[in-house]
Amino acid sequence: MFNEKQTNAYKNITAPMELRERVLNTEKQPTVSGKTSSLKVIRNITTLAACVCLIVAVGFGLNSNKSFTVSMNGTNLSQEAMPLSTARASYSVAAANEKELLEIPLEITLSGEADVTANGGTIQNYSSENGKTSVVWLIDADCEETYTLEIKSGKDSCTVMLIFNNAENLWKISCTNK
């Protein structure tokens, strides 16, 4: 295809020494262009923004069902029923046909307004301060009945339930979030 004269001419091509050194030096230096640097900055900013969005979304997700809490005597009420009072054992238990007056102090911590309704008893001594609302739920309680107090704030709600436990001979209270 190529004759010997053309092959020798190709092999004898040389560049000036300055050009040869410039080419060899550019191979050793890393190339940084303005476009590459700004692309890295944009990529880092978008990564950081995505992380912040994820943290905020997870934070709202974790707190969405906890827009308010209900506590009694400093203890948060939960789904697990707890005795209404630790001093209850010293009281004499009312007969099955008798009623006893229960005074249940509740503290509701919330960040907005709430509707509170009870299927039995009355809500008294309402006071609100610094996002904490204190109420006293007075019930003329019958051991055969179950009493509920509904708290609704926005789309979240909680049901405080009061049940008499015959086996332990005491009232138990619990709170279920919906």
Coordinates of C-alpha atoms in Angstrom, one line a residue:
M1 CA 0.0 0.0 0.0
F2 CA 2.8 2.5 1.0
N3 CA 6.1 2.3 -0.8
E4 CA 9.4 2.5 1.1
K5 CA 9.9 6.1 0.3
Q6 CA 6.6 7.2 1.9
T7 CA 7.2 5.1 5.0
N8 CA 10.7 6.6 5.5
A9 CA 9.2 10.2 5.0
Y10 CA 6.6 9.4 7.7
K11 CA 9.1 8.1 10.1
N12 CA 11.3 11.2 9.7
I13 CA 8.6 13.8 10.6
T14 CA 9.7 15.8 13.6
A15 CA 8.2 18.7 15.5
P16 CA 10.1 21.7 16.9
M17 CA 11.5 21.0 20.4
E18 CA 9.3 23.8 21.9
L19 CA 6.2 22.2 20.7
R20 CA 7.3 18.8 21.8
E21 CA 7.9 20.0 25.3
R22 CA 4.6 21.9 25.5
V23 CA 2.7 18.7 24.5
L24 CA 4.6 16.6 27.0
N25 CA 4.0 19.1 29.8
T26 CA 0.3 19.3 29.1
E27 CA 0.0 15.6 29.7
K28 CA 1.4 15.9 33.2
Q29 CA -0.9 18.8 34.3
P30 CA -4.5 18.0 35.2
T31 CA -7.0 19.7 33.0
V32 CA -9.4 22.0 34.8
S33 CA -11.9 23.9 32.7
G34 CA -14.5 26.4 34.0
K35 CA -17.3 24.1 32.9
T36 CA -16.1 21.2 34.9
S37 CA -15.6 23.2 38.1
S38 CA -19.1 24.8 37.9
L39 CA -20.7 21.5 37.2
K40 CA -19.1 20.1 40.4
V41 CA -20.4 23.1 42.3
I42 CA -23.9 22.6 40.9
R43 CA -23.8 18.9 41.6
N44 CA -22.7 19.6 45.2
I45 CA -25.4 22.2 45.8
T46 CA -28.2 19.9 44.4
T47 CA -26.9 17.0 46.6
L48 CA -27.0 19.2 49.7
A49 CA -30.5 20.5 48.8
A50 CA -31.8 16.9 48.4
C51 CA -30.3 16.0 51.8
V52 CA -32.0 18.9 53.5
C53 CA -35.3 18.1 51.8
L54 CA -35.0 14.5 53.0
I55 CA -34.2 15.5 56.6
V56 CA -37.2 17.9 56.7
A57 CA -39.5 15.3 55.2
V58 CA -38.5 12.7 57.7
G59 CA -38.8 15.2 60.5
F60 CA -42.4 16.0 59.5
G61 CA -43.2 12.3 59.0
L62 CA -42.0 11.4 62.5
N63 CA -43.8 14.2 64.1
S64 CA -47.0 14.0 62.1
N65 CA -48.8 11.7 64.5
K66 CA -47.5 13.6 67.6
S67 CA -49.1 17.0 67.1
F68 CA -50.1 16.8 70.8
T69 CA -49.5 14.7 73.9
V70 CA -51.7 13.9 76.8
S71 CA -50.2 13.4 80.3
M72 CA -51.5 12.8 83.8
N73 CA -49.4 13.9 86.8
G74 CA -46.3 14.3 84.6
T75 CA -46.6 10.9 82.9
N76 CA -47.5 10.7 79.2
L77 CA -50.5 8.4 78.6
S78 CA -49.9 5.7 76.0
Q79 CA -51.9 2.7 74.5
E80 CA -50.8 0.6 77.5
A81 CA -53.3 1.1 80.3
M82 CA -51.9 2.4 83.5
P83 CA -53.5 2.6 87.0
L84 CA -55.4 5.8 87.5
S85 CA -53.7 6.5 90.8
T86 CA -51.0 4.7 92.7
A87 CA -52.7 5.7 96.0
R88 CA -55.9 3.9 94.8
A89 CA -55.1 0.7 96.9
S90 CA -55.7 2.6 100.1
Y91 CA -59.2 3.5 99.1
S92 CA -62.1 1.3 99.8
V93 CA -63.7 0.0 96.6
A94 CA -67.3 1.1 96.0
A95 CA -69.9 -1.6 95.7
A96 CA -71.0 -2.6 92.2
N97 CA -74.2 -0.5 92.5
E98 CA -72.5 2.6 93.9
K99 CA -70.7 5.3 92.0
E100 CA -67.6 7.1 93.0
L101 CA -66.4 10.6 92.0
L102 CA -63.2 10.5 90.0
E103 CA -61.1 13.6 89.5
I104 CA -58.6 13.1 86.7
P105 CA -56.1 15.9 86.1
L106 CA -54.9 15.9 82.5
E107 CA -52.4 18.1 80.7
I108 CA -52.6 18.4 76.9
T109 CA -49.6 19.8 75.1
L110 CA -50.4 21.0 71.6
S111 CA -49.5 23.7 69.0
G112 CA -53.0 24.8 68.0
E113 CA -56.6 24.5 68.9
A114 CA -58.3 21.3 69.9
D115 CA -61.9 20.1 70.5
V116 CA -62.4 18.0 73.6
T117 CA -65.5 15.9 74.2
A118 CA -66.4 13.3 76.8
N119 CA -69.0 10.6 76.8
G120 CA -69.3 10.9 80.5
G121 CA -68.5 13.4 83.2
T122 CA -67.6 17.0 82.9
I123 CA -64.5 18.9 82.0
Q124 CA -63.6 21.6 84.6
N125 CA -60.8 23.9 85.7
Y126 CA -59.7 24.6 82.1
S127 CA -56.5 26.7 81.9
S128 CA -54.0 27.2 79.1
E129 CA -50.4 28.5 79.2
N130 CA -47.4 28.2 76.8
G131 CA -49.1 25.5 74.6
K132 CA -50.0 23.4 77.6
T133 CA -53.7 23.1 78.5
S134 CA -54.7 21.7 81.9
V135 CA -58.1 20.2 82.4
V136 CA -59.8 18.2 85.2
W137 CA -62.1 15.5 84.0
L138 CA -64.8 14.9 86.7
I139 CA -66.7 11.6 86.4
D140 CA -69.4 10.1 88.6
A141 CA -68.0 6.7 87.7
D142 CA -69.8 3.4 87.6
C143 CA -67.5 0.3 87.6
E144 CA -69.6 -1.2 84.8
E145 CA -69.1 1.7 82.3
T146 CA -66.2 2.7 80.0
Y147 CA -65.6 6.4 79.7
T148 CA -63.8 8.1 76.8
L149 CA -62.5 11.6 76.2
E150 CA -61.9 12.6 72.6
I151 CA -59.3 15.2 71.7
K152 CA -59.2 16.4 68.1
S153 CA -56.6 18.8 66.7
G154 CA -56.7 19.3 63.0
K155 CA -56.6 15.9 61.3
D156 CA -55.0 14.2 64.4
S157 CA -57.0 12.8 67.3
C158 CA -56.6 10.9 70.5
T159 CA -59.0 8.9 72.7
V160 CA -58.4 8.8 76.4
M161 CA -60.1 5.7 77.8
L162 CA -61.0 5.0 81.4
I163 CA -61.9 1.3 82.3
F164 CA -62.4 -0.4 85.6
N165 CA -60.3 -3.5 85.9
N166 CA -62.2 -6.0 88.1
A167 CA -59.2 -8.4 88.5
E168 CA -57.0 -5.6 90.0
N169 CA -59.9 -3.7 91.5
L170 CA -58.8 -0.3 90.1
W171 CA -59.4 2.1 87.3
K172 CA -57.0 2.1 84.4
I173 CA -56.4 4.9 81.9
S174 CA -54.9 4.8 78.4
C175 CA -54.6 7.1 75.3
T176 CA -54.8 5.9 71.7
N177 CA -53.7 8.2 68.9
K178 CA -55.5 8.0 65.6

